[in-house]
Protein backbone atom coordinates (compact mmCIF):
# COMPACT_ATOMS: atom_id res chain seq x y z
CA UNK A 1 0.00 0.00 0.00
CA UNK A 2 1.44 3.45 -0.87
CA UNK A 3 2.71 5.45 2.10
CA UNK A 4 0.19 8.31 1.74
CA UNK A 5 -2.83 6.01 1.36
CA UNK A 6 -1.74 3.96 4.37
CA UNK A 7 -1.35 6.99 6.63
CA UNK A 8 -4.84 8.29 5.78
CA UNK A 9 -6.29 5.44 7.86
CA UNK A 10 -5.08 7.11 11.06
CA UNK A 11 -5.90 10.75 10.27
CA UNK A 12 -9.02 12.49 11.53
CA UNK A 13 -10.76 14.00 8.49
CA UNK A 14 -11.98 17.00 10.52
CA UNK A 15 -8.43 18.29 11.05
CA UNK A 16 -6.44 20.15 8.39
CA UNK A 17 -3.21 18.19 8.04
CA UNK A 18 -2.25 15.72 5.33
CA UNK A 19 0.53 13.20 4.70
CA UNK A 20 3.45 14.80 2.93
CA UNK A 21 3.56 14.58 -0.84
CA UNK A 22 6.92 15.97 -1.90
CA UNK A 23 5.58 17.13 -5.26
CA UNK A 24 2.65 19.11 -3.80
CA UNK A 25 2.89 20.17 -0.15
CA UNK A 26 6.35 21.65 0.29
CA UNK A 27 5.00 25.19 0.63
CA UNK A 28 2.17 24.45 3.08
CA UNK A 29 4.18 25.28 6.21
CA UNK A 30 5.80 28.71 6.33
CA UNK A 31 8.15 28.16 9.29
CA UNK A 32 10.69 25.52 8.28
CA UNK A 33 13.51 26.04 10.84
CA UNK A 34 15.93 24.10 8.59
CA UNK A 35 16.57 24.98 4.96
CA UNK A 36 17.74 22.37 2.47
CA UNK A 37 21.45 22.95 3.09
CA UNK A 38 21.13 22.80 6.88
CA UNK A 39 18.97 19.69 6.71
CA UNK A 40 21.60 17.81 4.72
CA UNK A 41 24.43 18.99 6.98
CA UNK A 42 22.51 17.86 10.04
CA UNK A 43 21.95 14.38 8.64
CA UNK A 44 25.54 13.93 7.39
CA UNK A 45 27.20 15.01 10.66
CA UNK A 46 28.45 11.80 12.31
CA UNK A 47 28.62 13.41 15.75
CA UNK A 48 25.02 14.59 15.45
CA UNK A 49 23.89 11.15 14.30
CA UNK A 50 25.58 9.54 17.31
CA UNK A 51 23.98 11.96 19.79
CA UNK A 52 20.56 11.64 18.17
CA UNK A 53 20.76 7.84 18.31
CA UNK A 54 21.76 7.85 21.99
CA UNK A 55 18.93 10.19 22.93
CA UNK A 56 16.42 8.20 20.88
CA UNK A 57 17.43 4.88 22.45
CA UNK A 58 17.11 6.39 25.92
CA UNK A 59 13.66 7.81 25.09
CA UNK A 60 12.52 4.40 23.80
CA UNK A 61 13.82 2.80 26.98
CA UNK A 62 11.75 5.23 29.08
CA UNK A 63 8.63 4.30 27.08
CA UNK A 64 8.79 0.87 28.76
CA UNK A 65 7.15 -0.86 25.80
CA UNK A 66 6.20 -4.56 26.07
CA UNK A 67 9.07 -6.88 25.17
CA UNK A 68 8.95 -8.84 21.91
CA UNK A 69 5.99 -6.76 20.73
CA UNK A 70 5.83 -4.42 17.75
CA UNK A 71 4.19 -1.13 18.76
CA UNK A 72 2.89 1.85 16.80
CA UNK A 73 4.87 4.97 17.81
CA UNK A 74 4.55 8.67 16.99
CA UNK A 75 7.82 10.59 16.53
CA UNK A 76 7.14 14.32 17.06
CA UNK A 77 9.77 16.47 15.36
CA UNK A 78 11.15 13.47 13.50
CA UNK A 79 13.45 15.55 11.26
CA UNK A 80 15.32 13.40 8.77
CA UNK A 81 14.29 10.16 10.47
CA UNK A 82 17.34 9.48 12.66
CA UNK A 83 15.24 8.72 15.74
CA UNK A 84 12.80 6.73 13.62
CA UNK A 85 15.59 4.42 12.52
CA UNK A 86 16.10 3.44 16.17
CA UNK A 87 12.41 2.53 16.37
CA UNK A 88 12.70 0.46 13.20
CA UNK A 89 15.76 -1.37 14.53
CA UNK A 90 13.77 -2.38 17.61
CA UNK A 91 10.93 -3.74 15.50
CA UNK A 92 8.39 -0.94 15.92
CA UNK A 93 6.24 0.87 13.36
CA UNK A 94 6.17 4.65 13.44
CA UNK A 95 4.79 7.88 12.05
CA UNK A 96 6.98 10.99 11.94
CA UNK A 97 5.70 14.58 12.18
CA UNK A 98 7.88 17.61 11.40
CA UNK A 99 7.42 21.26 10.45
CA UNK A 100 10.37 21.34 8.03
CA UNK A 101 9.68 20.02 4.51
CA UNK A 102 13.43 20.01 3.85
CA UNK A 103 14.11 17.63 6.74
CA UNK A 104 11.27 15.38 5.61
CA UNK A 105 12.62 15.45 2.05
CA UNK A 106 15.96 14.14 3.36
CA UNK A 107 14.11 11.45 5.31
CA UNK A 108 12.26 10.46 2.14
CA UNK A 109 15.53 10.25 0.20
CA UNK A 110 17.00 8.06 2.91
CA UNK A 111 13.99 5.74 2.47
CA UNK A 112 13.11 5.53 6.15
CA UNK A 113 10.51 2.93 7.10
CA UNK A 114 8.12 5.30 8.88
CA UNK A 115 5.27 7.34 7.42
CA UNK A 116 5.94 11.08 7.21
CA UNK A 117 3.62 13.97 7.97
CA UNK A 118 4.26 17.68 7.38
CA UNK A 119 2.72 19.96 9.99
CA UNK A 120 3.06 22.27 12.97
CA UNK A 121 2.58 20.42 16.26
CA UNK A 122 1.45 23.69 17.88
CA UNK A 123 -1.70 23.56 15.74
CA UNK A 124 -2.64 20.16 17.13
CA UNK A 125 -2.30 16.55 15.98
CA UNK A 126 -4.70 15.14 13.37
CA UNK A 127 -4.81 11.51 14.48
CA UNK A 128 -7.80 9.43 15.53
CA UNK A 129 -8.33 8.64 19.24
CA UNK A 130 -6.19 5.89 20.74
CA UNK A 131 -3.98 5.50 17.66
CA UNK A 132 -0.51 5.27 19.23
CA UNK A 133 1.08 2.92 21.76
CA UNK A 134 3.72 5.51 22.63
CA UNK A 135 5.24 8.85 21.64
CA UNK A 136 8.84 10.08 21.50
CA UNK A 137 10.29 13.47 20.68
CA UNK A 138 13.95 14.49 20.52
CA UNK A 139 14.94 18.16 20.92
CA UNK A 140 11.66 19.58 19.60
CA UNK A 141 9.20 20.39 22.41
CA UNK A 142 10.98 23.56 23.60
CA UNK A 143 10.28 25.25 20.22
CA UNK A 144 6.62 25.60 21.23
CA UNK A 145 7.71 28.09 23.91
CA UNK A 146 8.79 30.54 21.18
CA UNK A 147 6.48 32.99 19.40
CA UNK A 148 7.77 32.72 15.82
CA UNK A 149 4.69 34.50 14.45
CA UNK A 150 2.70 37.47 15.74
CA UNK A 151 -0.33 35.25 16.26
CA UNK A 152 1.64 32.58 18.16
CA UNK A 153 0.72 32.31 21.85
CA UNK A 154 2.97 29.67 23.51
CA UNK A 155 0.57 28.64 26.34
CA UNK A 156 -2.28 28.11 23.85
CA UNK A 157 -0.06 26.23 21.40
CA UNK A 158 1.28 23.96 24.15
CA UNK A 159 -2.22 23.21 25.44
CA UNK A 160 -3.48 22.51 21.91
CA UNK A 161 -0.58 20.14 21.32
CA UNK A 162 -0.90 18.26 24.62
CA UNK A 163 -4.70 18.01 24.40
CA UNK A 164 -4.67 16.47 20.93
CA UNK A 165 -1.69 14.29 21.88
CA UNK A 166 -3.54 12.91 24.89
CA UNK A 167 -6.53 12.08 22.68
CA UNK A 168 -4.56 10.10 20.09
CA UNK A 169 -2.64 7.99 22.65
CA UNK A 170 -3.82 4.65 23.96
CA UNK A 171 -4.80 4.75 27.63
CA UNK A 172 -1.90 3.76 29.87
CA UNK A 173 0.72 4.61 27.23
CA UNK A 174 3.65 7.00 27.65
CA UNK A 175 5.07 10.02 25.86
CA UNK A 176 8.77 10.80 26.35
CA UNK A 177 10.17 14.20 25.35
CA UNK A 178 13.89 14.95 25.40
CA UNK A 179 14.12 18.72 25.60
CA UNK A 180 16.44 21.67 26.13
CA UNK A 181 14.46 24.34 28.04
CA UNK A 182 16.08 27.77 28.10
CA UNK A 183 15.13 28.38 31.71
CA UNK A 184 12.98 27.13 34.58
CA UNK A 185 10.03 29.26 33.44
CA UNK A 186 9.80 27.38 30.14
CA UNK A 187 9.96 24.05 31.95
CA UNK A 188 7.21 25.08 34.35
CA UNK A 189 5.03 26.31 31.48
CA UNK A 190 5.43 23.01 29.63
CA UNK A 191 4.58 20.88 32.67
CA UNK A 192 1.61 23.06 33.60
CA UNK A 193 0.05 22.79 30.14
CA UNK A 194 0.62 19.03 30.00
CA UNK A 195 -1.17 18.65 33.35
CA UNK A 196 -4.07 20.77 32.10
CA UNK A 197 -4.42 18.36 29.17
CA UNK A 198 -4.79 15.41 31.58
CA UNK A 199 -1.28 13.96 31.69
CA UNK A 200 0.54 12.85 34.81
CA UNK A 201 4.22 11.98 35.11
CA UNK A 202 7.30 14.11 35.66
CA UNK A 203 10.82 15.06 34.74
CA UNK A 204 13.58 12.46 34.56
CA UNK A 205 17.08 13.92 34.70
CA UNK A 206 20.05 11.78 33.60
CA UNK A 207 23.45 12.60 35.13
CA UNK A 208 22.19 15.71 36.98
CA UNK A 209 25.64 16.54 38.39
CA UNK A 210 27.36 16.58 35.00
CA UNK A 211 27.49 19.66 32.80
CA UNK A 212 27.95 17.83 29.48
CA UNK A 213 26.12 14.55 30.11
CA UNK A 214 23.04 16.02 31.82
CA UNK A 215 19.87 15.33 29.84
CA UNK A 216 16.22 16.06 30.61
CA UNK A 217 13.32 13.81 29.64
CA UNK A 218 9.70 14.74 30.29
CA UNK A 219 7.92 11.43 30.83
CA UNK A 220 4.12 11.71 30.59
CA UNK A 221 1.46 9.08 31.30
CA UNK A 222 -1.83 9.08 29.40
CA UNK A 223 -4.33 7.79 31.95
CA UNK A 224 -4.67 4.15 32.89
CA UNK A 225 -3.30 2.71 36.12
CA UNK A 226 -0.86 4.72 38.23
CA UNK A 227 2.70 4.31 36.97
CA UNK A 228 6.01 4.87 38.73
CA UNK A 229 8.33 7.46 37.24
CA UNK A 230 11.61 5.90 35.97
CA UNK A 231 14.91 6.71 37.66
CA UNK A 232 17.42 8.98 35.99
CA UNK A 233 20.80 7.56 34.98
CA UNK A 234 23.79 8.47 37.11
CA UNK A 235 21.77 8.95 40.30
CA UNK A 236 21.87 7.04 43.56
CA UNK A 237 18.69 5.70 45.10
CA UNK A 238 18.97 8.17 47.98
CA UNK A 239 19.13 11.11 45.54
CA UNK A 240 16.09 10.12 43.51
CA UNK A 241 13.78 12.64 45.15
CA UNK A 242 16.14 15.48 44.19
CA UNK A 243 16.73 14.47 40.59
CA UNK A 244 13.18 13.55 39.58
CA UNK A 245 10.41 16.10 39.66
CA UNK A 246 7.02 14.41 39.90
CA UNK A 247 3.59 15.94 39.51
CA UNK A 248 -0.02 14.89 39.51
CA UNK A 249 -3.16 16.59 38.28
CA UNK A 250 -2.94 20.03 39.85
CA UNK A 251 -6.49 20.86 38.79
CA UNK A 252 -8.00 18.34 41.19
CA UNK A 253 -5.81 19.43 44.10
CA UNK A 254 -6.48 23.15 43.64
CA UNK A 255 -10.19 22.59 43.16
CA UNK A 256 -10.56 21.69 46.84
CA UNK A 257 -8.39 24.54 48.14
CA UNK A 258 -10.10 27.35 50.07
CA UNK A 259 -8.39 30.37 48.58
CA UNK A 260 -4.68 31.08 48.18
CA UNK A 261 -2.14 30.78 50.97
CA UNK A 262 -1.00 33.99 52.58
CA UNK A 263 2.32 35.23 51.27
CA UNK A 264 5.29 34.29 53.46
CA UNK A 265 3.14 31.82 55.44
CA UNK A 266 4.28 28.24 56.02
CA UNK A 267 1.87 26.87 53.39
CA UNK A 268 3.04 29.49 50.87
CA UNK A 269 6.69 28.53 51.47
CA UNK A 270 5.96 24.82 51.17
CA UNK A 271 4.10 25.36 47.90
CA UNK A 272 6.98 27.41 46.51
CA UNK A 273 9.53 24.73 47.47
CA UNK A 274 7.38 22.02 45.90
CA UNK A 275 7.11 24.06 42.71
CA UNK A 276 10.91 24.34 42.55
CA UNK A 277 11.26 20.58 43.07
CA UNK A 278 8.99 20.00 40.07
CA UNK A 279 11.34 22.21 38.05
CA UNK A 280 14.25 19.93 38.97
CA UNK A 281 15.95 22.42 41.28
CA UNK A 282 17.71 21.49 44.51
CA UNK A 283 15.65 22.51 47.53
CA UNK A 284 16.37 22.04 51.23
CA UNK A 285 14.21 19.35 52.88
CA UNK A 286 11.08 20.36 54.78
CA UNK A 287 11.35 20.35 58.58
CA UNK A 288 9.23 21.44 61.54
CA UNK A 289 11.14 24.74 61.43
CA UNK A 290 10.19 25.53 57.83
CA UNK A 291 8.37 28.88 57.67
CA UNK A 292 8.54 29.46 61.44
CA UNK A 293 8.15 32.99 62.74
CA UNK A 294 11.29 34.50 64.22
CA UNK A 295 11.47 37.03 67.00
CA UNK A 296 12.31 40.59 66.03
CA UNK A 297 15.14 40.76 68.62
CA UNK A 298 17.64 38.10 69.54
Tab-separated table of N, CA, C and O in Angstrom, residues 113-164:
chain	number	residue	atom	x	y	z
A	113	UNK	N	11.652	3.844	7.100
A	113	UNK	CA	10.515	2.932	7.102
A	113	UNK	C	9.219	3.591	7.567
A	113	UNK	O	8.135	3.119	7.254
A	114	UNK	N	9.325	4.688	8.328
A	114	UNK	CA	8.121	5.303	8.882
A	114	UNK	C	7.355	6.132	7.879
A	114	UNK	O	7.864	6.527	6.827
A	115	UNK	N	6.091	6.420	8.211
A	115	UNK	CA	5.272	7.336	7.421
A	115	UNK	C	5.565	8.759	7.862
A	115	UNK	O	5.797	9.018	9.044
A	116	UNK	N	5.534	9.705	6.930
A	116	UNK	CA	5.944	11.078	7.205
A	116	UNK	C	4.771	12.039	7.049
A	116	UNK	O	3.976	11.920	6.108
A	117	UNK	N	4.700	13.003	7.976
A	117	UNK	CA	3.616	13.969	7.974
A	117	UNK	C	4.191	15.363	8.167
A	117	UNK	O	4.983	15.602	9.079
A	118	UNK	N	3.804	16.293	7.300
A	118	UNK	CA	4.257	17.683	7.382
A	118	UNK	C	3.234	18.500	8.155
A	118	UNK	O	2.064	18.541	7.788
A	119	UNK	N	3.665	19.158	9.220
A	119	UNK	CA	2.723	19.956	9.993
A	119	UNK	C	3.362	20.599	11.204
A	119	UNK	O	4.481	20.262	11.603
A	120	UNK	N	2.643	21.531	11.783
A	120	UNK	CA	3.064	22.274	12.970
A	120	UNK	C	2.386	21.652	14.185
A	120	UNK	O	1.169	21.689	14.305
A	121	UNK	N	3.169	21.092	15.103
A	121	UNK	CA	2.576	20.416	16.259
A	121	UNK	C	1.814	21.396	17.151
A	121	UNK	O	0.916	20.997	17.889
A	122	UNK	N	2.155	22.691	17.091
A	122	UNK	CA	1.450	23.688	17.879
A	122	UNK	C	0.025	23.914	17.429
A	122	UNK	O	-0.770	24.525	18.154
A	123	UNK	N	-0.324	23.439	16.241
A	123	UNK	CA	-1.697	23.556	15.744
A	123	UNK	C	-2.524	22.317	16.046
A	123	UNK	O	-3.674	22.216	15.629
A	124	UNK	N	-1.918	21.369	16.760
A	124	UNK	CA	-2.639	20.156	17.130
A	124	UNK	C	-2.303	18.984	16.231
A	124	UNK	O	-1.795	19.160	15.120
A	125	UNK	N	-2.590	17.781	16.715
A	125	UNK	CA	-2.296	16.551	15.977
A	125	UNK	C	-3.571	16.010	15.346
A	125	UNK	O	-4.637	16.027	15.979
A	126	UNK	N	-3.491	15.497	14.118
A	126	UNK	CA	-4.702	15.141	13.367
A	126	UNK	C	-5.113	13.677	13.467
A	126	UNK	O	-5.883	13.209	12.649
A	127	UNK	N	-4.604	12.952	14.458
A	127	UNK	CA	-4.813	11.508	14.478
A	127	UNK	C	-6.069	11.106	15.235
A	127	UNK	O	-6.536	11.814	16.128
A	128	UNK	N	-6.598	9.953	14.892
A	128	UNK	CA	-7.800	9.429	15.526
A	128	UNK	C	-7.507	9.010	16.968
A	128	UNK	O	-6.368	8.701	17.312
A	129	UNK	N	-8.524	8.992	17.832
A	129	UNK	CA	-8.328	8.643	19.240
A	129	UNK	C	-7.720	7.258	19.428
A	129	UNK	O	-8.068	6.304	18.739
A	130	UNK	N	-6.786	7.169	20.381
A	130	UNK	CA	-6.185	5.885	20.743
A	130	UNK	C	-5.307	5.258	19.683
A	130	UNK	O	-5.106	4.043	19.694
A	131	UNK	N	-4.753	6.055	18.784
A	131	UNK	CA	-3.981	5.503	17.663
A	131	UNK	C	-2.635	4.933	18.093
A	131	UNK	O	-2.243	3.847	17.633
A	132	UNK	N	-1.915	5.614	18.986
A	132	UNK	CA	-0.515	5.266	19.229
A	132	UNK	C	-0.289	4.571	20.575
A	132	UNK	O	-0.924	4.883	21.574
A	133	UNK	N	0.675	3.645	20.553
A	133	UNK	CA	1.078	2.919	21.765
A	133	UNK	C	2.147	3.676	22.544
A	133	UNK	O	2.490	3.280	23.662
A	134	UNK	N	2.687	4.725	21.973
A	134	UNK	CA	3.721	5.511	22.634
A	134	UNK	C	4.138	6.666	21.748
A	134	UNK	O	3.874	6.671	20.536
A	135	UNK	N	4.806	7.654	22.364
A	135	UNK	CA	5.245	8.850	21.640
A	135	UNK	C	6.651	9.213	22.104
A	135	UNK	O	6.945	9.171	23.307
A	136	UNK	N	7.525	9.557	21.157
A	136	UNK	CA	8.838	10.076	21.499
A	136	UNK	C	9.049	11.405	20.777
A	136	UNK	O	8.411	11.675	19.756
A	137	UNK	N	9.942	12.207	21.316
A	137	UNK	CA	10.295	13.471	20.681
A	137	UNK	C	11.685	13.854	21.144
A	137	UNK	O	11.964	13.863	22.348
A	138	UNK	N	12.562	14.149	20.201
A	138	UNK	CA	13.946	14.493	20.520
A	138	UNK	C	14.209	15.946	20.134
A	138	UNK	O	14.127	16.315	18.959
A	139	UNK	N	14.500	16.760	21.122
A	139	UNK	CA	14.938	18.160	20.922
A	139	UNK	C	13.946	18.991	20.114
A	139	UNK	O	14.344	19.776	19.261
A	140	UNK	N	12.658	18.835	20.381
A	140	UNK	CA	11.656	19.577	19.601
A	140	UNK	C	10.667	20.337	20.468
A	140	UNK	O	10.218	21.419	20.079
A	141	UNK	N	10.305	19.825	21.630
A	141	UNK	CA	9.204	20.386	22.410
A	141	UNK	C	9.450	21.838	22.821
A	141	UNK	O	8.513	22.644	22.866
A	142	UNK	N	10.701	22.193	23.113
A	142	UNK	CA	10.976	23.555	23.602
A	142	UNK	C	10.662	24.629	22.559
A	142	UNK	O	10.476	25.795	22.912
A	143	UNK	N	10.581	24.265	21.261
A	143	UNK	CA	10.283	25.247	20.224
A	143	UNK	C	8.884	25.825	20.377
A	143	UNK	O	8.603	26.942	19.908
A	144	UNK	N	7.984	25.094	21.029
A	144	UNK	CA	6.623	25.597	21.226
A	144	UNK	C	6.577	26.753	22.226
A	144	UNK	O	5.559	27.443	22.316
A	145	UNK	N	7.662	26.965	22.961
A	145	UNK	CA	7.713	28.089	23.911
A	145	UNK	C	8.061	29.401	23.215
A	145	UNK	O	8.022	30.468	23.842
A	146	UNK	N	8.424	29.337	21.927
A	146	UNK	CA	8.792	30.538	21.176
A	146	UNK	C	7.601	31.057	20.371
A	146	UNK	O	6.776	30.288	19.888
A	147	UNK	N	7.519	32.358	20.229
A	147	UNK	CA	6.484	32.986	19.404
A	147	UNK	C	7.119	33.390	18.076
A	147	UNK	O	7.617	34.501	17.911
A	148	UNK	N	7.128	32.467	17.113
A	148	UNK	CA	7.767	32.723	15.818
A	148	UNK	C	6.899	33.565	14.898
A	148	UNK	O	7.388	34.107	13.912
A	149	UNK	N	5.617	33.669	15.204
A	149	UNK	CA	4.693	34.501	14.445
A	149	UNK	C	3.956	35.425	15.403
A	149	UNK	O	3.856	35.147	16.598
A	150	UNK	N	3.414	36.518	14.895
A	150	UNK	CA	2.701	37.466	15.742
A	150	UNK	C	1.492	36.821	16.411
A	150	UNK	O	1.116	37.175	17.527
A	151	UNK	N	0.867	35.878	15.712
A	151	UNK	CA	-0.334	35.248	16.257
A	151	UNK	C	-0.016	34.038	17.134
A	151	UNK	O	-0.930	33.392	17.652
A	152	UNK	N	1.256	33.706	17.318
A	152	UNK	CA	1.636	32.578	18.163
A	152	UNK	C	1.518	32.956	19.634
A	152	UNK	O	2.057	33.978	20.073
A	153	UNK	N	0.846	32.129	20.403
A	153	UNK	CA	0.722	32.305	21.848
A	153	UNK	C	1.175	30.995	22.493
A	153	UNK	O	0.409	30.018	22.504
A	154	UNK	N	2.407	30.932	23.024
A	154	UNK	CA	2.969	29.670	23.512
A	154	UNK	C	2.071	28.861	24.448
A	154	UNK	O	1.925	27.646	24.238
A	155	UNK	N	1.441	29.460	25.480
A	155	UNK	CA	0.569	28.638	26.341
A	155	UNK	C	-0.571	27.965	25.573
A	155	UNK	O	-0.876	26.788	25.812
A	156	UNK	N	-1.182	28.689	24.630
A	156	UNK	CA	-2.284	28.105	23.849
A	156	UNK	C	-1.773	27.006	22.926
A	156	UNK	O	-2.425	25.969	22.760
A	157	UNK	N	-0.614	27.229	22.317
A	157	UNK	CA	-0.056	26.225	21.402
A	157	UNK	C	0.338	24.956	22.157
A	157	UNK	O	0.124	23.841	21.675
A	158	UNK	N	0.914	25.125	23.340
A	158	UNK	CA	1.280	23.960	24.154
A	158	UNK	C	0.037	23.184	24.574
A	158	UNK	O	0.015	21.945	24.503
A	159	UNK	N	-1.002	23.885	25.017
A	159	UNK	CA	-2.220	23.208	25.440
A	159	UNK	C	-2.896	22.499	24.272
A	159	UNK	O	-3.397	21.379	24.423
A	160	UNK	N	-2.903	23.135	23.102
A	160	UNK	CA	-3.476	22.508	21.912
A	160	UNK	C	-2.720	21.235	21.561
A	160	UNK	O	-3.315	20.199	21.246
A	161	UNK	N	-1.398	21.310	21.629
A	161	UNK	CA	-0.577	20.140	21.319
A	161	UNK	C	-0.832	19.009	22.311
A	161	UNK	O	-1.101	17.865	21.915
A	162	UNK	N	-0.749	19.304	23.611
A	162	UNK	CA	-0.897	18.255	24.617
A	162	UNK	C	-2.312	17.677	24.633
A	162	UNK	O	-2.487	16.475	24.853
A	163	UNK	N	-3.318	18.508	24.396
A	163	UNK	CA	-4.695	18.012	24.398
A	163	UNK	C	-4.937	17.026	23.263
A	163	UNK	O	-5.534	15.961	23.462
A	164	UNK	N	-4.486	17.379	22.066
A	164	UNK	CA	-4.674	16.472	20.927
A	164	UNK	C	-3.749	15.257	21.030
A	164	UNK	O	-4.090	14.176	20.548
